[in-house]
JSON list of C-alpha atoms in Angstrom, two decimals:
[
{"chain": "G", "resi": 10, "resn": "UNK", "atom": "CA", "xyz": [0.00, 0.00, 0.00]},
{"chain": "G", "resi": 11, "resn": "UNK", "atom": "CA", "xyz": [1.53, 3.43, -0.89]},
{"chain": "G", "resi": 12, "resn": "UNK", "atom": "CA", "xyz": [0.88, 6.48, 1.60]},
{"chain": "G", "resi": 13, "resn": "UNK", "atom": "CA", "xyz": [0.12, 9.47, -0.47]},
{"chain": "G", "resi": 14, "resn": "UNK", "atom": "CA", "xyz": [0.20, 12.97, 1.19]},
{"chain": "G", "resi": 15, "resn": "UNK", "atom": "CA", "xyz": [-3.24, 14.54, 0.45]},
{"chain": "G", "resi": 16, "resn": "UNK", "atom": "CA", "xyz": [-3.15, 18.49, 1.13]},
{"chain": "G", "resi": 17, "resn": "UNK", "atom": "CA", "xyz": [-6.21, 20.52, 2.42]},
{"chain": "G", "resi": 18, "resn": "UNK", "atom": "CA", "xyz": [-6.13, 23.91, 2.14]},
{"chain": "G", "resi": 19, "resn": "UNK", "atom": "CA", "xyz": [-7.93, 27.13, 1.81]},
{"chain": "G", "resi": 20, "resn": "UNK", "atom": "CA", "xyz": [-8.21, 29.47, -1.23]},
{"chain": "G", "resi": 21, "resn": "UNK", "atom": "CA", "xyz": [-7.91, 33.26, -1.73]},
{"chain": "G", "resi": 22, "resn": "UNK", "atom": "CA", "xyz": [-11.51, 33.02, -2.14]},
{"chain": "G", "resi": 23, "resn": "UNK", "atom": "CA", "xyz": [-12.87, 31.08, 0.38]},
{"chain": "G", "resi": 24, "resn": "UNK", "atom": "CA", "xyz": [-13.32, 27.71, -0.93]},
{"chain": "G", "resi": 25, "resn": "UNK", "atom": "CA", "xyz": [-11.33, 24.50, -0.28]},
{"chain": "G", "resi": 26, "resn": "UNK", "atom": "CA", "xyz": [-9.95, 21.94, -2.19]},
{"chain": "G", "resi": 27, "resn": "UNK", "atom": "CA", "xyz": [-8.36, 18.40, -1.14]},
{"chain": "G", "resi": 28, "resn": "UNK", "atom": "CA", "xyz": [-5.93, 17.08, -3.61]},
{"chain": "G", "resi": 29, "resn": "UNK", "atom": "CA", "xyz": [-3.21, 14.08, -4.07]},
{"chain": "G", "resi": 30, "resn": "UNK", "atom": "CA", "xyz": [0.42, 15.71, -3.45]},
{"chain": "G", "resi": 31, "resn": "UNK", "atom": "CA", "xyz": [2.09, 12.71, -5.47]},
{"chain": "G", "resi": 32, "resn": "UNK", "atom": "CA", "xyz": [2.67, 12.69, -9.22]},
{"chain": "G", "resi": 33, "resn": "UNK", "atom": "CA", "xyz": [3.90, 9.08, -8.97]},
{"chain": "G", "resi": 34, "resn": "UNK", "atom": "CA", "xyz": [0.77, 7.65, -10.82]},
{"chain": "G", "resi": 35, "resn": "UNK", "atom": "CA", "xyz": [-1.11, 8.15, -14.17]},
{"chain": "G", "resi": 36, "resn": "UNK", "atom": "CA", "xyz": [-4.08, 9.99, -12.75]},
{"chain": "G", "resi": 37, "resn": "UNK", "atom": "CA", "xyz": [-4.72, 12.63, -10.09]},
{"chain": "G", "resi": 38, "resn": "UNK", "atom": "CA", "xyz": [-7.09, 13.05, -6.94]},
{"chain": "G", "resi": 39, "resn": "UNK", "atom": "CA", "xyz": [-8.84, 16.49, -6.10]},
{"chain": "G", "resi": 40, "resn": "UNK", "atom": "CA", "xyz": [-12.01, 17.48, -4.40]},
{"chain": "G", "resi": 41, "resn": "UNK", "atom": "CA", "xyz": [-13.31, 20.83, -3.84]},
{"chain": "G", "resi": 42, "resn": "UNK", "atom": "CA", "xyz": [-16.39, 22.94, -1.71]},
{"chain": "G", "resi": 43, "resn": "UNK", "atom": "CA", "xyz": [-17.32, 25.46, 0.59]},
{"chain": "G", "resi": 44, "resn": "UNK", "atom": "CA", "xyz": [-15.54, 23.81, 3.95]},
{"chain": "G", "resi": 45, "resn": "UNK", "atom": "CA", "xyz": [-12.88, 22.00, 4.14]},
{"chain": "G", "resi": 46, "resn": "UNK", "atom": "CA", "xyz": [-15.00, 18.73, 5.51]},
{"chain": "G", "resi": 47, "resn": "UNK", "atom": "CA", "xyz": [-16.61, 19.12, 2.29]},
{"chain": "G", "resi": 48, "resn": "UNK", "atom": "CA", "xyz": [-13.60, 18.96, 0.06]},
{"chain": "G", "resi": 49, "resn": "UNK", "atom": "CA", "xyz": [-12.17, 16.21, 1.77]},
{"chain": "G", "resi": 50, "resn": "UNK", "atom": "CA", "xyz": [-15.51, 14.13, 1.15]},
{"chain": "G", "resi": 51, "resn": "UNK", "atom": "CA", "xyz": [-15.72, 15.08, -2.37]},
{"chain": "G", "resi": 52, "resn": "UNK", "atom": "CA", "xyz": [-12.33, 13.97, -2.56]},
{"chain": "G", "resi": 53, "resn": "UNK", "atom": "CA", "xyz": [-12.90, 10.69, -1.25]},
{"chain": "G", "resi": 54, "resn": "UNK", "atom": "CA", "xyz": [-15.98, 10.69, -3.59]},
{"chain": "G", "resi": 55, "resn": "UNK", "atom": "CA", "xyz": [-13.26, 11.30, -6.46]},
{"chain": "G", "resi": 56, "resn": "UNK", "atom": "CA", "xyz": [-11.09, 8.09, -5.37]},
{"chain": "G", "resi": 57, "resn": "UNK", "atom": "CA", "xyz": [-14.21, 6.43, -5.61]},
{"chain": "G", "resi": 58, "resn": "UNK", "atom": "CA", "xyz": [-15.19, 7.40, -9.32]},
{"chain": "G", "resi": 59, "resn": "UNK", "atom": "CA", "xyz": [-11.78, 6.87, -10.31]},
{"chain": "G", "resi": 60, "resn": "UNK", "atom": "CA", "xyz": [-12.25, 3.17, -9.01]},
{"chain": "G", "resi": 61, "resn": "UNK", "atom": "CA", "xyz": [-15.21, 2.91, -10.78]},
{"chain": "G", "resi": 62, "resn": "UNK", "atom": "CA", "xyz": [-13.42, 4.57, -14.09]},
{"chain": "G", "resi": 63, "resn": "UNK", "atom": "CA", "xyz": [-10.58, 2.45, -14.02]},
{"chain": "G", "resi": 64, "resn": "UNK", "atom": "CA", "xyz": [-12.78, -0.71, -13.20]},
{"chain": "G", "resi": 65, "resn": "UNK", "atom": "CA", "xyz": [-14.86, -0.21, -16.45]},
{"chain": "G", "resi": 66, "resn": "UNK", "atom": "CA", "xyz": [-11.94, 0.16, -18.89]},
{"chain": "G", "resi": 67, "resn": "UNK", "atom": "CA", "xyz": [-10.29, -3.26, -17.24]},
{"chain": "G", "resi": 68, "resn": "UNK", "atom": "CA", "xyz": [-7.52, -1.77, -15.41]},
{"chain": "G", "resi": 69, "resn": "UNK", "atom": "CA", "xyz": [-7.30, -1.11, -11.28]},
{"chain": "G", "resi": 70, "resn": "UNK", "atom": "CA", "xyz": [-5.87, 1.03, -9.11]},
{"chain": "G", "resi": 71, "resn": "UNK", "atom": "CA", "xyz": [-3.36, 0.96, -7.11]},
{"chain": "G", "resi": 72, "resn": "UNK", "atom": "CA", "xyz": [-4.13, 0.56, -2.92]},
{"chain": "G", "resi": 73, "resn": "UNK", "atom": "CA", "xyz": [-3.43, 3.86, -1.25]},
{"chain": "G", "resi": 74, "resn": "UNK", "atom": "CA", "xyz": [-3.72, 5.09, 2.19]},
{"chain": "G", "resi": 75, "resn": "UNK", "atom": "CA", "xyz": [-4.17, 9.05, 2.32]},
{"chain": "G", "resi": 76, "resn": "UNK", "atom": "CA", "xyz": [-2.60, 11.12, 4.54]},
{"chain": "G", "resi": 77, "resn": "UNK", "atom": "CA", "xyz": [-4.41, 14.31, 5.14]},
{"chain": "G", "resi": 78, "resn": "UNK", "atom": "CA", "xyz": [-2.27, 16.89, 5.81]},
{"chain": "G", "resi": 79, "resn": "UNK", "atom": "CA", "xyz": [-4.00, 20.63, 6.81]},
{"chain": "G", "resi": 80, "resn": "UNK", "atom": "CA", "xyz": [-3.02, 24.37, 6.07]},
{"chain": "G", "resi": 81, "resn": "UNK", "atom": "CA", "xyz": [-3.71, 26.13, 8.97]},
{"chain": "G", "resi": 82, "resn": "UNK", "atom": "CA", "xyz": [-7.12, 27.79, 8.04]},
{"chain": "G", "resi": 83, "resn": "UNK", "atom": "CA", "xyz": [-8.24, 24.20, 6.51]},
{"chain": "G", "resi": 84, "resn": "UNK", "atom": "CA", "xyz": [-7.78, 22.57, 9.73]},
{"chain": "G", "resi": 85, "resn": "UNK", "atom": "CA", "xyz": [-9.49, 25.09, 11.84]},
{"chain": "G", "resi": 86, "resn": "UNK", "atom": "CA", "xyz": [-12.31, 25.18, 9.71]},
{"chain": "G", "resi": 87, "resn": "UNK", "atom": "CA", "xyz": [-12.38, 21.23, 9.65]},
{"chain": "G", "resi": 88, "resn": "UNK", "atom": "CA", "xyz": [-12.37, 21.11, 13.30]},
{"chain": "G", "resi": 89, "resn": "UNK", "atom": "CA", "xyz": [-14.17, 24.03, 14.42]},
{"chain": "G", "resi": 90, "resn": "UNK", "atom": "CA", "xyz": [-17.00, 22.45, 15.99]},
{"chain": "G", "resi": 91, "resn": "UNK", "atom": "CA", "xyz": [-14.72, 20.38, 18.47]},
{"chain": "G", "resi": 92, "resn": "UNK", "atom": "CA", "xyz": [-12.18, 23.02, 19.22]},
{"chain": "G", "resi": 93, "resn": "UNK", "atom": "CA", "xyz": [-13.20, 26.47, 20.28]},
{"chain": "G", "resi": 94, "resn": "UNK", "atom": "CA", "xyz": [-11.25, 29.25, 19.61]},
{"chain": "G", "resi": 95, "resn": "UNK", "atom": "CA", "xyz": [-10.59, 30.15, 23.28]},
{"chain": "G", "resi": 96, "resn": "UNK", "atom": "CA", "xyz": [-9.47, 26.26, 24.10]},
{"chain": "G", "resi": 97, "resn": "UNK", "atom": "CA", "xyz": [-7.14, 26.69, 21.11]},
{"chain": "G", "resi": 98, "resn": "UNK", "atom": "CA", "xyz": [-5.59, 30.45, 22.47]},
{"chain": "G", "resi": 99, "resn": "UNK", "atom": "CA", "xyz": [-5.28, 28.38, 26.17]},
{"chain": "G", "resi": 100, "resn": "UNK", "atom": "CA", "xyz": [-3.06, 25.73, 24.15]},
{"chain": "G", "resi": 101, "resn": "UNK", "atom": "CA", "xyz": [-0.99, 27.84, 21.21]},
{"chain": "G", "resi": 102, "resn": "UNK", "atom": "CA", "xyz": [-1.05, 30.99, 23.30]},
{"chain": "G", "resi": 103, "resn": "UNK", "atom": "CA", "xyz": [-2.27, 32.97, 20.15]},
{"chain": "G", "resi": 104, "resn": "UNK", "atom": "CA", "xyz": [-5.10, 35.21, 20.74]},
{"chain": "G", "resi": 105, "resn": "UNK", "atom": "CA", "xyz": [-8.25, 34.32, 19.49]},
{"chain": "G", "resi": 106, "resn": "UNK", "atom": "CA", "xyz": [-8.70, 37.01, 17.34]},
{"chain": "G", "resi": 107, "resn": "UNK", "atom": "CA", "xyz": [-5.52, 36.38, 15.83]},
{"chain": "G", "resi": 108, "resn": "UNK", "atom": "CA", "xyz": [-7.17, 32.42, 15.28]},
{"chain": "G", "resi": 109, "resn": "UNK", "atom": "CA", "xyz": [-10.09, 33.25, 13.85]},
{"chain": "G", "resi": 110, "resn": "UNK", "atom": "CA", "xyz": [-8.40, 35.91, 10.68]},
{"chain": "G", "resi": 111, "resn": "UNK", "atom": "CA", "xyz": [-6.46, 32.29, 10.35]},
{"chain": "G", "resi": 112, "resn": "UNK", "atom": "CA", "xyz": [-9.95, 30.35, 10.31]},
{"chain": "G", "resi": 113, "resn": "UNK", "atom": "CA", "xyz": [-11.69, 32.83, 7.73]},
{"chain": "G", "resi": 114, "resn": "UNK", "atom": "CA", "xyz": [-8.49, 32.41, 5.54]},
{"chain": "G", "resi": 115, "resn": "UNK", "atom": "CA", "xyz": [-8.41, 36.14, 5.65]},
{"chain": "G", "resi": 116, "resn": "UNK", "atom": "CA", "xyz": [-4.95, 36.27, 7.14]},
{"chain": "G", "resi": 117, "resn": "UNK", "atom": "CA", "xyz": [-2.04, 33.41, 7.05]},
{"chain": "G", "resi": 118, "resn": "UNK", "atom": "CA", "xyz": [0.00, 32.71, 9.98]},
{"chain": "G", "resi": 119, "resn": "UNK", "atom": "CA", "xyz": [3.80, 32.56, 9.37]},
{"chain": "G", "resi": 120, "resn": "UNK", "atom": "CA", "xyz": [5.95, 29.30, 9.35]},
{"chain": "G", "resi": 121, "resn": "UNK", "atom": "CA", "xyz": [6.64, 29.96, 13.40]},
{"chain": "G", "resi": 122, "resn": "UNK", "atom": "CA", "xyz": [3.37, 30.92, 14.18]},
{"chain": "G", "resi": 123, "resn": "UNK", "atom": "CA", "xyz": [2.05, 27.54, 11.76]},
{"chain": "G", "resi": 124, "resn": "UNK", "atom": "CA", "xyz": [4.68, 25.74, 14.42]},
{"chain": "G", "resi": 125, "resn": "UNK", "atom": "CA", "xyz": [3.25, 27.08, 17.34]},
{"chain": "G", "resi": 126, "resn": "UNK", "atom": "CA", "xyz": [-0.20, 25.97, 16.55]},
{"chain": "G", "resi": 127, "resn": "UNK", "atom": "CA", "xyz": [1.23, 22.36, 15.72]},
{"chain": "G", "resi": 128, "resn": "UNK", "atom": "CA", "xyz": [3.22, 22.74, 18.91]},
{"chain": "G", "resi": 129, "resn": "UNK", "atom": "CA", "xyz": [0.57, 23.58, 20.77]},
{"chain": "G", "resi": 130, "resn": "UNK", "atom": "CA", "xyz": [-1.86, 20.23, 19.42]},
{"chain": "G", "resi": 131, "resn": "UNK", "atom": "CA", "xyz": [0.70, 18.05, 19.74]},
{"chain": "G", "resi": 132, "resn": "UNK", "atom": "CA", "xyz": [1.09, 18.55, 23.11]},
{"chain": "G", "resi": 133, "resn": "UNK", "atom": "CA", "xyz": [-2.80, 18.66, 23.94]},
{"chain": "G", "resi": 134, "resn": "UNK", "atom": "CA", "xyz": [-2.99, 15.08, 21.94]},
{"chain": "G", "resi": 135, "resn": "UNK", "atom": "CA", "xyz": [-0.08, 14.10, 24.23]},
{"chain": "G", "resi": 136, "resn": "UNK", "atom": "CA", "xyz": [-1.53, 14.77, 27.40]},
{"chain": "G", "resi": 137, "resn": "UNK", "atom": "CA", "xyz": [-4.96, 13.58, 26.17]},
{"chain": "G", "resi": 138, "resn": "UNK", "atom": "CA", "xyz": [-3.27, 10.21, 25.60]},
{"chain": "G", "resi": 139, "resn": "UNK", "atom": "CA", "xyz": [-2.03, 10.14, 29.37]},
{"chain": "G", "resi": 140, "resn": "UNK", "atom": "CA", "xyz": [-5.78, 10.34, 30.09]},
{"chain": "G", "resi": 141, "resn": "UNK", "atom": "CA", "xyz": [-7.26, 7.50, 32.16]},
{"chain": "G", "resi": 142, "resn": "UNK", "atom": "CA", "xyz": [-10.29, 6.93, 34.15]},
{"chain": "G", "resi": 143, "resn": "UNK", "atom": "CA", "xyz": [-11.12, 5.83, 37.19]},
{"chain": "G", "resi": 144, "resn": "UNK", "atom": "CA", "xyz": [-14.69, 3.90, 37.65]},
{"chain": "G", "resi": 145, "resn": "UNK", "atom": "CA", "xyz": [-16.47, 2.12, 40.50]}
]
């Protein structure tokens, strides 16, 4: 199985759009819409009617495992009803204000600010994973 990066991100106006970073095969991946949730499904959507294509005219396609890889405004968008932007300003230490110009796509953070916010989950995840509970 081949891992192929698949990049989310936002564009200049507002939409989003999911594609295949890899140019290693004879066909290409994309999916587009208005959130970044809905690029990635018409994405997957994509992988699926290229199954189908390929299927029909006797060939197949090669297994792939996708890894979804964010621009900063993609991924706040994708996960902004799980993470507020007040739990995120607690964790990156980057005002909220500041997070949502990132979220709109209106503004783009720098390399060391995109690090910060990556930091900043990384460690969350970690110390979510040290999680246990206790029941009786």
């Amino acid at each position: 199985m081949k891992k192929v990066k698949v990049i989310v991100e936002c564009g200049k106006d507002g939409k989003y759009s999911a594609f295949m970073d890899c140019y290693d095969f004879d066909f290409s991946l994309a999916g587009f819409g208005s959130t970044a949730k809905a690029s990635i499904a018409d994405f997957y959507d994509c992988v699926t009617e290229e199954k189908i294509m390929r299927e029909k005219e006797g060939k197949t396609m090669p297994e792939l495992e996708f890894d979804i890889q964010y621009d900063v405004s993609s991924f706040l968008s994708y996960y902004s009803d799980i993470l507020s932007k007040s739990g995120l300003e607690k964790v990156t230490g980057i005002n909220q204000k500041q997070l949502w110009h990132y979220s709109s796509g209106k503004r783009k953070p720098t390399k060391q600010t995109t690090l910060r916010i990556q930091d900043g989950l990384h460690r969350l995840a970690a110390n979510l994973r040290e999680v246990s509970f206790v029941y009786r």
